[in-house]
Short mmCIF file of C-alpha atoms in Angstrom, two decimals:
data_model
loop_
_atom_site.label_atom_id
_atom_site.label_comp_id
_atom_site.label_asym_id
_atom_site.label_seq_id
_atom_site.Cartn_x
_atom_site.Cartn_y
_atom_site.Cartn_z
CA MET U 1 -20.79 -4.79 2.49
CA THR U 2 -19.43 -7.22 -0.14
CA THR U 3 -18.64 -10.77 0.93
CA ASN U 4 -16.00 -11.05 -1.74
CA ASP U 5 -12.51 -11.62 -0.21
CA THR U 6 -10.71 -10.12 -3.17
CA ILE U 7 -9.35 -6.62 -2.52
CA LEU U 8 -9.63 -4.49 -5.72
CA ILE U 9 -6.53 -2.42 -6.37
CA PHE U 10 -7.30 1.08 -7.63
CA ASP U 11 -4.09 2.70 -8.82
CA THR U 12 -4.04 6.47 -9.09
CA THR U 13 -0.32 6.93 -10.04
CA LEU U 14 -1.36 8.67 -13.28
CA ARG U 15 -3.68 11.09 -11.43
CA ASP U 16 -2.87 11.65 -7.76
CA GLY U 17 0.71 10.52 -8.29
CA GLU U 18 1.24 13.01 -11.08
CA GLN U 19 0.10 15.79 -8.73
CA SER U 20 3.33 15.45 -6.80
CA PRO U 21 5.34 18.65 -7.07
CA GLY U 22 7.76 18.16 -9.95
CA CYS U 23 6.11 15.01 -11.28
CA SER U 24 4.71 15.10 -14.79
CA MET U 25 4.44 12.54 -17.52
CA ASN U 26 3.91 12.93 -21.20
CA LEU U 27 1.42 10.85 -23.15
CA GLU U 28 3.83 8.13 -24.10
CA GLU U 29 5.06 7.74 -20.56
CA LYS U 30 1.50 7.49 -19.24
CA LEU U 31 0.74 4.75 -21.73
CA GLN U 32 3.88 2.82 -20.71
CA VAL U 33 2.91 3.06 -17.05
CA ALA U 34 -0.65 2.05 -17.76
CA ALA U 35 0.54 -1.02 -19.70
CA GLN U 36 2.78 -2.03 -16.74
CA LEU U 37 -0.07 -1.51 -14.31
CA GLU U 38 -2.27 -3.90 -16.34
CA THR U 39 0.57 -6.38 -16.48
CA MET U 40 0.96 -6.15 -12.72
CA GLY U 41 -2.78 -6.94 -12.26
CA VAL U 42 -4.11 -3.56 -11.14
CA ASP U 43 -7.97 -3.66 -11.27
CA ILE U 44 -8.74 0.00 -11.78
CA ILE U 45 -6.44 2.63 -13.31
CA GLU U 46 -7.32 6.26 -12.61
CA ALA U 47 -5.90 7.72 -15.76
CA GLY U 48 -6.27 11.41 -14.94
CA PHE U 49 -8.58 14.35 -14.47
CA ALA U 50 -10.06 14.81 -17.97
CA ILE U 51 -11.29 18.37 -17.61
CA ALA U 52 -7.94 19.70 -16.27
CA SER U 53 -6.54 20.32 -19.75
CA GLN U 54 -6.71 19.12 -23.29
CA GLY U 55 -3.51 17.15 -22.66
CA ASP U 56 -5.06 15.39 -19.68
CA PHE U 57 -8.18 14.52 -21.64
CA GLU U 58 -6.16 13.08 -24.45
CA ALA U 59 -4.06 11.03 -22.01
CA VAL U 60 -7.18 9.60 -20.30
CA SER U 61 -8.70 8.81 -23.67
CA GLU U 62 -5.59 7.03 -24.99
CA VAL U 63 -5.19 4.98 -21.79
CA ALA U 64 -8.87 4.11 -21.96
CA CYS U 65 -8.47 2.85 -25.55
CA GLN U 66 -5.26 0.93 -24.74
CA CYS U 67 -6.39 -0.95 -21.62
CA ARG U 68 -8.25 -4.21 -22.27
CA LYS U 69 -8.41 -5.79 -18.83
CA ALA U 70 -8.31 -3.00 -16.22
CA THR U 71 -11.16 -0.56 -15.56
CA VAL U 72 -10.11 2.94 -16.59
CA ALA U 73 -11.45 5.89 -14.48
CA SER U 74 -11.38 9.65 -14.84
CA LEU U 75 -11.78 12.02 -11.95
CA ALA U 76 -14.61 14.60 -11.98
CA ARG U 77 -15.73 17.23 -9.61
CA ALA U 78 -19.41 17.41 -8.64
CA ALA U 79 -20.20 19.50 -11.75
CA ILE U 80 -22.11 18.37 -14.89
CA ALA U 81 -19.38 19.70 -17.19
CA ASP U 82 -16.69 17.74 -15.30
CA ILE U 83 -18.74 14.56 -15.50
CA ASP U 84 -19.52 14.96 -19.16
CA ARG U 85 -15.81 15.49 -20.01
CA ALA U 86 -14.85 12.47 -17.91
CA TRP U 87 -17.35 10.26 -19.70
CA GLU U 88 -16.22 11.52 -23.11
CA ALA U 89 -12.62 10.50 -22.11
CA VAL U 90 -13.36 6.98 -20.81
CA ARG U 91 -16.34 5.98 -22.91
CA HIS U 92 -14.31 3.85 -25.31
CA ALA U 93 -12.67 1.85 -22.52
CA ALA U 94 -13.45 -1.84 -22.26
CA LYS U 95 -14.49 -1.07 -18.65
CA PRO U 96 -15.12 2.70 -18.09
CA ARG U 97 -15.68 4.41 -14.74
CA ILE U 98 -16.55 7.95 -13.73
CA HIS U 99 -15.03 8.96 -10.33
CA THR U 100 -16.80 12.03 -8.94
CA PHE U 101 -16.26 13.76 -5.59
CA ILE U 102 -17.30 16.53 -3.31
CA ALA U 103 -16.13 17.62 0.17
CA THR U 104 -18.26 16.63 3.16
CA SER U 105 -16.32 18.02 6.16
CA PRO U 106 -17.61 21.18 7.79
CA LEU U 107 -14.38 23.00 7.17
CA HIS U 108 -14.28 22.20 3.41
CA MET U 109 -18.00 22.82 2.89
CA ARG U 110 -17.81 26.26 4.55
CA VAL U 111 -14.41 27.47 3.39
CA LYS U 112 -13.91 25.78 0.04
CA LEU U 113 -17.30 25.12 -1.35
CA ASN U 114 -19.31 27.87 0.43
CA LYS U 115 -22.23 25.42 0.56
CA SER U 116 -24.58 24.28 3.26
CA PRO U 117 -24.86 20.60 4.09
CA GLU U 118 -28.20 20.42 2.26
CA GLU U 119 -26.71 21.99 -0.81
CA VAL U 120 -23.96 19.41 -0.79
CA LEU U 121 -26.49 16.59 -0.51
CA GLU U 122 -28.44 18.06 -3.48
CA ALA U 123 -25.21 18.28 -5.55
CA ILE U 124 -24.41 14.66 -4.75
CA GLN U 125 -27.85 13.50 -5.85
CA ARG U 126 -27.83 15.56 -9.06
CA THR U 127 -24.29 14.79 -10.19
CA VAL U 128 -24.13 11.13 -9.30
CA SER U 129 -27.52 10.54 -10.96
CA HIS U 130 -26.14 12.32 -14.06
CA ALA U 131 -22.98 10.19 -14.02
CA SER U 132 -24.84 6.91 -13.61
CA GLY U 133 -27.07 7.84 -16.49
CA LEU U 134 -23.97 7.93 -18.70
CA CYS U 135 -21.78 5.20 -17.26
CA PRO U 136 -22.72 1.88 -15.50
CA ASP U 137 -19.73 2.13 -13.15
CA VAL U 138 -19.74 5.21 -10.93
CA GLU U 139 -17.56 5.90 -7.91
CA TRP U 140 -18.28 8.64 -5.45
CA SER U 141 -15.75 10.09 -2.95
CA ALA U 142 -16.41 12.08 0.20
CA GLU U 143 -13.44 14.43 0.19
CA ASP U 144 -12.02 14.96 3.69
CA ALA U 145 -14.18 12.13 4.99
CA THR U 146 -12.07 11.60 8.10
CA ARG U 147 -12.84 15.13 9.32
CA SER U 148 -16.57 14.86 8.44
CA GLU U 149 -19.39 14.59 10.96
CA PRO U 150 -20.52 10.94 11.08
CA ASP U 151 -24.24 11.65 10.82
CA PHE U 152 -23.82 13.86 7.75
CA LEU U 153 -21.30 11.48 6.16
CA ALA U 154 -23.80 8.63 6.51
CA ARG U 155 -26.49 10.77 4.82
CA ALA U 156 -24.15 11.69 2.02
CA ILE U 157 -23.17 8.00 1.41
CA GLU U 158 -26.78 6.90 1.42
CA THR U 159 -27.64 9.73 -1.11
CA ALA U 160 -24.74 8.75 -3.44
CA ILE U 161 -25.71 5.03 -3.41
CA ALA U 162 -29.37 5.81 -3.97
CA ALA U 163 -28.30 8.01 -6.98
CA GLY U 164 -26.36 5.15 -8.61
CA ALA U 165 -22.80 5.08 -7.07
CA ARG U 166 -21.59 1.47 -6.67
CA THR U 167 -18.23 2.29 -5.13
CA ILE U 168 -18.00 4.58 -2.13
CA ASN U 169 -14.59 6.07 -1.29
CA LEU U 170 -13.87 7.53 2.11
CA PRO U 171 -10.56 9.34 1.72
CA ASP U 172 -8.14 10.44 4.43
CA THR U 173 -7.51 13.46 2.27
CA VAL U 174 -5.06 15.19 4.55
CA GLY U 175 -3.50 12.14 6.30
CA TYR U 176 -5.26 12.92 9.52
CA ALA U 177 -6.55 9.48 10.60
CA THR U 178 -5.07 6.80 12.72
CA PRO U 179 -5.56 3.04 12.06
CA GLU U 180 -8.15 2.86 14.97
CA THR U 181 -10.17 5.86 13.86
CA TYR U 182 -10.06 5.03 10.10
CA GLY U 183 -11.15 1.41 10.61
CA ALA U 184 -13.92 2.52 12.98
CA MET U 185 -15.21 4.96 10.43
CA PHE U 186 -15.63 2.21 7.80
CA ARG U 187 -17.22 -0.15 10.29
CA ASP U 188 -19.67 2.52 11.42
CA MET U 189 -20.67 3.61 7.88
CA ILE U 190 -21.07 0.05 6.61
CA ASN U 191 -23.26 -0.83 9.52
CA ARG U 192 -25.39 2.39 9.72
CA VAL U 193 -26.04 3.24 6.02
CA PRO U 194 -29.21 1.33 5.01
CA ASN U 195 -28.15 0.64 1.41
CA ALA U 196 -24.49 0.05 2.13
CA ASP U 197 -24.75 -3.53 0.88
CA LEU U 198 -25.22 -2.15 -2.69
CA ALA U 199 -21.76 -0.69 -2.84
CA VAL U 200 -18.04 -1.57 -2.45
CA PHE U 201 -16.32 0.69 0.13
CA SER U 202 -12.94 2.05 -0.81
CA THR U 203 -9.92 3.62 0.90
CA HIS U 204 -7.75 6.46 -0.20
CA CYS U 205 -5.00 7.40 2.37
CA HIS U 206 -2.44 10.14 2.31
CA ASN U 207 0.82 9.70 4.22
CA ASP U 208 1.19 13.01 6.10
CA LEU U 209 1.71 11.18 9.40
CA GLY U 210 3.35 8.05 7.82
CA LEU U 211 0.25 6.02 8.45
CA ALA U 212 -1.19 5.61 4.99
CA VAL U 213 -0.63 1.85 4.59
CA ALA U 214 -1.50 1.14 8.24
CA ASN U 215 -4.80 3.06 7.82
CA THR U 216 -5.57 1.27 4.57
CA LEU U 217 -5.05 -2.19 6.13
CA SER U 218 -7.21 -1.20 9.11
CA ALA U 219 -10.03 -0.25 6.75
CA VAL U 220 -9.68 -3.56 4.84
CA MET U 221 -10.11 -5.43 8.14
CA ALA U 222 -13.23 -3.27 8.77
CA GLY U 223 -14.84 -4.16 5.42
CA ALA U 224 -13.28 -2.03 2.68
CA ARG U 225 -12.86 -4.02 -0.50
CA GLN U 226 -11.09 -1.47 -2.75
CA VAL U 227 -7.94 0.38 -1.89
CA GLU U 228 -6.59 3.43 -3.78
CA SER U 229 -2.86 3.73 -3.90
CA THR U 230 0.18 4.64 -6.06
CA ILE U 231 3.42 3.04 -7.24
CA ASN U 232 6.20 4.03 -4.77
CA GLY U 233 3.64 5.92 -2.72
CA ILE U 234 4.03 9.05 -4.81
CA GLY U 235 1.38 11.79 -4.56
CA GLU U 236 0.54 15.14 -3.20
CA ARG U 237 2.49 16.35 -0.07
CA ALA U 238 3.89 13.28 1.69
CA GLY U 239 2.39 10.95 -0.84
CA ASN U 240 -0.19 8.17 -0.86
CA ALA U 241 -0.38 4.57 0.45
CA ALA U 242 2.02 2.50 -1.65
CA VAL U 243 0.57 -0.24 -3.93
CA GLU U 244 3.53 -2.47 -3.39
CA GLU U 245 3.42 -2.25 0.39
CA ILE U 246 -0.32 -2.99 0.54
CA ALA U 247 -0.06 -5.90 -1.85
CA MET U 248 2.81 -7.59 -0.14
CA ALA U 249 1.38 -6.97 3.37
CA LEU U 250 -1.77 -8.71 2.41
CA LYS U 251 0.17 -11.58 0.78
CA VAL U 252 2.73 -12.12 3.52
CA ARG U 253 0.30 -11.78 6.40
CA HIS U 254 -2.55 -13.66 4.91
CA ASP U 255 -2.81 -15.43 8.28
CA VAL U 256 -4.19 -12.29 9.93
CA MET U 257 -5.72 -10.62 6.91
CA PRO U 258 -7.47 -13.48 5.02
CA VAL U 259 -8.00 -11.56 1.76
CA ARG U 260 -6.28 -11.55 -1.59
CA THR U 261 -5.45 -9.21 -4.49
CA ASN U 262 -4.95 -9.75 -8.17
CA ILE U 263 -1.49 -8.18 -8.05
CA VAL U 264 1.23 -10.14 -9.82
CA SER U 265 3.89 -9.56 -7.27
CA THR U 266 6.83 -10.40 -9.55
CA GLU U 267 6.02 -7.25 -11.58
CA ILE U 268 6.29 -4.93 -8.59
CA THR U 269 10.01 -3.99 -8.94
CA ARG U 270 9.62 -3.42 -12.65
CA ALA U 271 6.70 -1.02 -12.06
CA SER U 272 8.63 0.78 -9.31
CA ARG U 273 11.75 1.28 -11.44
CA MET U 274 9.62 2.45 -14.41
CA VAL U 275 7.77 5.06 -12.38
CA SER U 276 10.94 6.18 -10.63
CA GLY U 277 12.70 6.52 -14.00
CA ILE U 278 9.88 8.44 -15.64
CA THR U 279 9.17 10.85 -12.81
CA GLY U 280 12.73 11.35 -11.61
CA PHE U 281 11.60 10.52 -8.07
CA GLN U 282 14.43 8.41 -6.45
CA VAL U 283 13.20 5.50 -4.25
CA GLN U 284 14.85 5.84 -0.86
CA PRO U 285 17.20 2.97 -0.17
CA ASN U 286 15.33 1.86 3.01
CA LYS U 287 11.92 1.96 1.30
CA ALA U 288 9.87 -1.16 2.05
CA ILE U 289 9.59 -3.74 -0.70
CA VAL U 290 11.34 -1.88 -3.56
CA GLY U 291 14.21 0.02 -1.84
CA ALA U 292 17.78 -0.87 -2.63
CA ASN U 293 18.34 -2.13 0.92
CA ALA U 294 15.09 -4.05 1.19
CA PHE U 295 16.97 -7.38 0.75
CA ALA U 296 20.43 -6.21 1.83
CA HIS U 297 22.13 -7.57 4.91
CA GLU U 298 25.34 -6.16 6.41
CA SER U 299 25.30 -7.21 10.01
CA GLY U 300 27.50 -10.30 10.58
CA ILE U 301 24.76 -11.95 12.66
CA HIS U 302 22.18 -11.32 9.91
CA GLN U 303 24.61 -12.60 7.25
CA ASP U 304 25.29 -15.83 9.19
CA GLY U 305 21.53 -16.43 9.60
CA MET U 306 20.88 -15.72 5.95
CA LEU U 307 23.55 -18.25 4.84
CA LYS U 308 21.92 -20.92 7.02
CA ASP U 309 18.33 -20.12 6.13
CA ALA U 310 17.14 -16.99 4.31
CA SER U 311 13.88 -16.97 6.23
CA THR U 312 15.74 -16.07 9.40
CA TYR U 313 15.80 -12.43 8.22
CA GLU U 314 13.62 -12.28 5.12
CA ILE U 315 9.83 -12.62 5.37
CA MET U 316 9.53 -12.65 1.54
CA THR U 317 11.97 -13.56 -1.17
CA PRO U 318 13.57 -11.00 -3.55
CA GLU U 319 12.21 -13.05 -6.49
CA SER U 320 8.65 -12.72 -5.15
CA VAL U 321 8.72 -8.99 -5.96
CA GLY U 322 10.67 -9.31 -9.22
CA VAL U 323 14.16 -8.60 -7.92
CA SER U 324 16.90 -10.61 -9.78
CA THR U 325 19.33 -12.44 -7.53
CA SER U 326 22.04 -12.34 -10.21
CA ASN U 327 24.52 -9.49 -10.18
CA LEU U 328 27.33 -9.26 -12.68
CA VAL U 329 26.53 -11.35 -15.82
CA MET U 330 26.94 -8.88 -18.67
CA GLY U 331 30.01 -7.42 -20.31
CA LYS U 332 31.52 -6.13 -23.52
CA HIS U 333 31.58 -9.64 -24.98
CA SER U 334 27.87 -10.28 -24.43
CA GLY U 335 25.84 -10.73 -27.62
CA ARG U 336 22.36 -9.74 -28.67
CA ALA U 337 20.75 -12.92 -27.48
CA ALA U 338 22.21 -12.61 -24.00
CA PHE U 339 21.24 -8.96 -23.86
CA ARG U 340 17.68 -9.64 -24.99
CA SER U 341 17.38 -12.46 -22.36
CA LYS U 342 18.70 -10.06 -19.67
CA LEU U 343 16.17 -7.37 -20.70
CA GLU U 344 13.33 -9.91 -20.50
CA GLU U 345 14.61 -11.01 -17.08
CA LEU U 346 14.47 -7.39 -15.93
CA GLY U 347 10.91 -7.00 -17.26
CA TYR U 348 11.57 -5.11 -20.51
CA SER U 349 9.93 -6.06 -23.84
CA LEU U 350 11.36 -3.79 -26.58
CA GLY U 351 10.53 -3.56 -30.27
CA ASP U 352 13.22 -4.23 -32.78
CA ASN U 353 14.30 -0.58 -33.27
CA ALA U 354 14.26 0.15 -29.49
CA PHE U 355 16.14 -3.03 -28.81
CA GLN U 356 18.87 -2.17 -31.36
CA ASP U 357 19.27 1.30 -29.94
CA ALA U 358 19.48 -0.06 -26.40
CA PHE U 359 22.04 -2.78 -27.48
CA VAL U 360 24.26 -0.11 -29.10
CA ARG U 361 24.24 1.95 -25.97
CA PHE U 362 24.85 -1.13 -23.83
CA LYS U 363 27.96 -1.98 -25.86
CA ALA U 364 29.22 1.57 -25.46
CA LEU U 365 28.61 1.36 -21.70
CA ALA U 366 30.33 -2.06 -21.53
CA ASP U 367 33.38 -0.56 -23.24
CA ALA U 368 33.52 2.28 -20.72
CA LYS U 369 32.89 0.14 -17.61
CA LYS U 370 34.71 -2.92 -16.34
CA ALA U 371 31.43 -4.50 -15.17
CA VAL U 372 27.81 -3.93 -16.17
CA PHE U 373 25.25 -4.64 -13.39
CA ASP U 374 21.50 -5.13 -13.66
CA GLU U 375 21.04 -1.58 -12.20
CA ASP U 376 23.19 -0.17 -15.02
CA ILE U 377 20.99 -1.79 -17.67
CA VAL U 378 17.79 -0.52 -15.92
CA ALA U 379 19.19 2.95 -15.81
CA LEU U 380 20.29 2.79 -19.43
CA VAL U 381 17.05 1.54 -20.82
CA ASP U 382 14.82 3.86 -18.70
CA ASP U 383 16.97 6.87 -19.56
CA GLU U 384 17.50 6.25 -23.22
CA VAL U 385 14.47 4.36 -24.56
CA LEU U 386 11.82 6.18 -22.46
CA ARG U 387 13.17 9.60 -23.61
CA GLY U 388 13.12 8.74 -27.29
CA HIS U 389 10.31 11.19 -28.28
CA ASP U 390 11.40 14.24 -26.23
CA ARG U 391 11.34 17.42 -28.29
CA ILE U 392 14.81 18.44 -27.00
CA GLN U 393 17.58 15.75 -26.87
CA VAL U 394 21.23 15.83 -25.96
CA LYS U 395 23.51 14.88 -28.81
CA GLU U 396 27.06 15.86 -27.80
CA VAL U 397 28.73 17.25 -24.67
CA GLU U 398 32.29 18.54 -24.53
CA ILE U 399 33.73 20.02 -21.32
CA HIS U 400 37.08 21.84 -20.67
CA CYS U 401 37.86 22.48 -17.06
CA GLY U 402 40.73 22.92 -14.69
CA THR U 403 42.10 25.71 -12.49
CA GLY U 404 40.51 28.45 -14.64
CA PRO U 405 36.94 28.98 -15.82
CA ALA U 406 35.22 25.92 -17.25
CA ARG U 407 34.01 25.89 -20.82
CA ALA U 408 31.21 23.77 -22.30
CA ILE U 409 30.42 22.98 -25.92
CA LEU U 410 26.90 21.50 -26.20
CA THR U 411 24.84 20.25 -29.11
CA LEU U 412 21.18 19.75 -28.70
CA GLU U 413 18.62 18.39 -31.18
CA ILE U 414 15.55 20.65 -30.90
CA ASP U 415 12.49 19.59 -32.89
CA GLY U 416 14.71 17.72 -35.26
CA GLU U 417 17.31 20.49 -35.75
CA GLU U 418 20.78 20.35 -34.23
CA LYS U 419 22.02 23.46 -32.48
CA THR U 420 25.41 24.12 -30.71
CA ALA U 421 26.43 26.57 -28.09
CA ALA U 422 29.76 27.24 -26.38
CA THR U 423 29.67 28.92 -22.97
CA ARG U 424 31.82 29.51 -19.87
CA GLY U 425 31.03 29.07 -16.24
CA SER U 426 32.43 28.97 -12.72
CA GLY U 427 32.58 25.21 -12.99
CA PRO U 428 31.78 22.46 -15.54
CA VAL U 429 28.12 22.08 -14.43
CA ASP U 430 27.56 25.78 -14.43
CA ALA U 431 29.05 26.13 -17.89
CA LEU U 432 26.97 23.21 -19.16
CA PHE U 433 23.72 24.51 -17.81
CA ALA U 434 24.59 27.96 -19.29
CA ALA U 435 24.87 26.31 -22.66
CA ILE U 436 21.48 24.69 -22.27
CA GLY U 437 20.08 28.14 -21.25
CA GLU U 438 21.55 29.62 -24.40
CA LEU U 439 20.03 27.02 -26.71
CA VAL U 440 16.65 26.84 -24.87
CA PRO U 441 16.01 30.25 -23.30
CA HIS U 442 14.38 30.11 -19.90
CA ASP U 443 14.94 31.45 -16.39
CA ARG U 444 18.11 29.70 -15.11
CA GLY U 445 17.09 30.74 -11.58
CA SER U 446 14.39 28.06 -11.93
CA LEU U 447 16.95 25.35 -10.96
CA GLU U 448 15.98 24.46 -7.40
CA ARG U 449 17.81 21.19 -6.86
CA TYR U 450 20.64 19.21 -8.44
CA GLU U 451 21.52 15.76 -7.13
CA VAL U 452 23.98 13.10 -8.30
CA HIS U 453 23.73 9.41 -7.35
CA ALA U 454 25.91 6.45 -8.25
CA VAL U 455 23.86 3.65 -9.79
CA THR U 456 26.35 0.97 -8.69
CA GLY U 457 29.58 0.96 -6.71
CA GLY U 458 33.08 1.67 -8.01
CA THR U 459 34.80 4.68 -9.65
CA ASP U 460 33.36 3.63 -13.03
CA ALA U 461 29.82 3.59 -11.80
CA GLN U 462 27.09 5.11 -13.94
CA ALA U 463 25.80 8.47 -12.64
CA GLU U 464 22.19 9.09 -12.16
CA VAL U 465 21.41 12.81 -11.95
CA SER U 466 18.12 14.44 -10.99
CA VAL U 467 17.20 18.10 -11.15
CA LEU U 468 14.16 20.08 -10.04
CA LEU U 469 13.03 23.12 -12.08
CA SER U 470 10.30 25.53 -11.23
CA GLU U 471 8.48 28.23 -13.33
CA ASP U 472 5.42 30.24 -12.38
CA GLY U 473 4.38 27.82 -9.72
CA ARG U 474 4.98 24.76 -11.85
CA THR U 475 7.72 22.27 -10.90
CA THR U 476 9.23 19.47 -12.90
CA ARG U 477 11.85 16.82 -12.10
CA GLY U 478 14.26 15.51 -14.72
CA ARG U 479 16.45 12.45 -14.63
CA GLY U 480 19.44 11.39 -16.63
CA ALA U 481 21.93 8.48 -16.53
CA HIS U 482 25.35 8.02 -18.12
CA HIS U 483 28.76 6.81 -17.17
CA ASP U 484 29.89 10.48 -17.53
CA THR U 485 28.37 12.58 -14.78
CA LEU U 486 28.26 15.71 -16.93
CA VAL U 487 26.43 13.94 -19.77
CA ALA U 488 23.98 12.61 -17.19
CA SER U 489 23.60 16.20 -15.84
CA ALA U 490 22.76 17.53 -19.33
CA ARG U 491 20.24 14.75 -19.89
CA ALA U 492 18.57 15.42 -16.57
CA TYR U 493 18.25 19.12 -17.11
CA VAL U 494 16.93 18.70 -20.68
CA ASN U 495 14.53 16.05 -19.50
CA ALA U 496 13.11 18.49 -16.95
CA LEU U 497 12.83 21.15 -19.65
CA ASN U 498 10.84 18.80 -21.90
CA LYS U 499 8.44 18.21 -19.01
CA LEU U 500 8.22 21.91 -18.28
CA MET U 501 7.15 22.56 -21.91
CA VAL U 502 4.40 19.97 -21.38
CA LYS U 503 3.23 21.68 -18.26
CA ARG U 504 3.16 25.12 -19.84
CA GLY U 505 0.20 23.96 -21.91
CA ARG U 506 -1.83 22.93 -18.83
CA ALA U 507 -4.43 25.05 -17.19
CA PRO U 508 -4.23 24.82 -13.41
CA VAL U 509 -7.31 23.17 -11.77
CA ASP U 510 -8.05 23.16 -8.07
CA VAL U 511 -8.47 19.48 -7.21
CA ALA U 512 -7.79 17.33 -4.18
CA ALA U 513 -10.23 14.42 -4.26
CA GLY U 514 -8.53 12.28 -1.66
#
């Protein structure tokens, strides 16, 4: 057990987070998220699963080359080919790591692996030894640790450490644990494994019972010194423990959990908004730390207390997590200097071309709206700038609707060439999506969900639209924002199609690892 009181933050947004149904990121988006994670102070970035596809391999490699401060890890199954591919992807990182795993629960060993316990131990020794011969930093995970037999789990951990693993991850793969049982498992393994002092013990909690963060903190109190988590808690099924919740819980309740992280808390909201914008996963309003209502007060008693002393109802300040306290400060008369200052305040650093594009769109939005809020600018930049390299882009939308059938005239730019279609539908959205289907042929029955949200209040609020498409077992979410709901709808649908094209090139790989 390490005596270091710093908790290492291992972020798996780019790997486990991307395994959320409908969540996929292209290379540019992954690099943007990785850069923000470094700015936020994340210690280890799990960039992907290198052997899953050529696209995943390239993404891990590019993130590894980009990151200068954070350790960059690639996931690998307990197979020599996986480990070699992972090493090839991360070898150029300033701080590379191979993260390999194998299941240790009786159920997984029998049903999934068809291996005996002794065969699993042999696989651990062989593959971890191979990985440690390639990379000085090897992490080993016991998949489904919380349903493993303690005696066998201890033997597996001892074998992995003896073979060269210096981080031991005990995941609650299916969200089965409770804080008491999860903490007890760490305490038991740290105390009973003879060579436990040579490794850092790590958590990886899923949120199937809503206990991921509580379980993580319990393990920290029991001696874990690395925690695996994702921005906004995204991930398979009900998701993972949320980075922002862990970091702020440890910061605010340092009195009962006397440890620290390297997270720059003022970057949390920026990271949350970026991941939400890229993935199309909306953050629920009552989400801890980063939800829209996290620092909102409507009750008269609460408002009275807040006016007298904010600490009456806030245990942290909005500024501490990067939430601006200003509201309406921008309008159609605002110039470039003011707009650049506002972008910096919101956490954006744009190059000259991207800034000019964003400024032009801001002025158009300011002409269309009476008031431009911070949330409008965030939606504008995330939607416009982050989509700049999509193969398909919306150029012009024209809608005719009334008591009769609706008609849509749509122009898309597809691989640099503009194409136009005019279609009819039972309503404006139906007609618009029919036009997209004509220009980009696909199964229109793939649309599973269509949602519209107002970014701010008022009848002139920007609309933020999200759609969910599915095809052959693949799902993608798209997001679009605009003061015209139909333009936002077109952008969201096209954004999802762009992601679907990326996924078409991926070979499916059976992976859980936590």
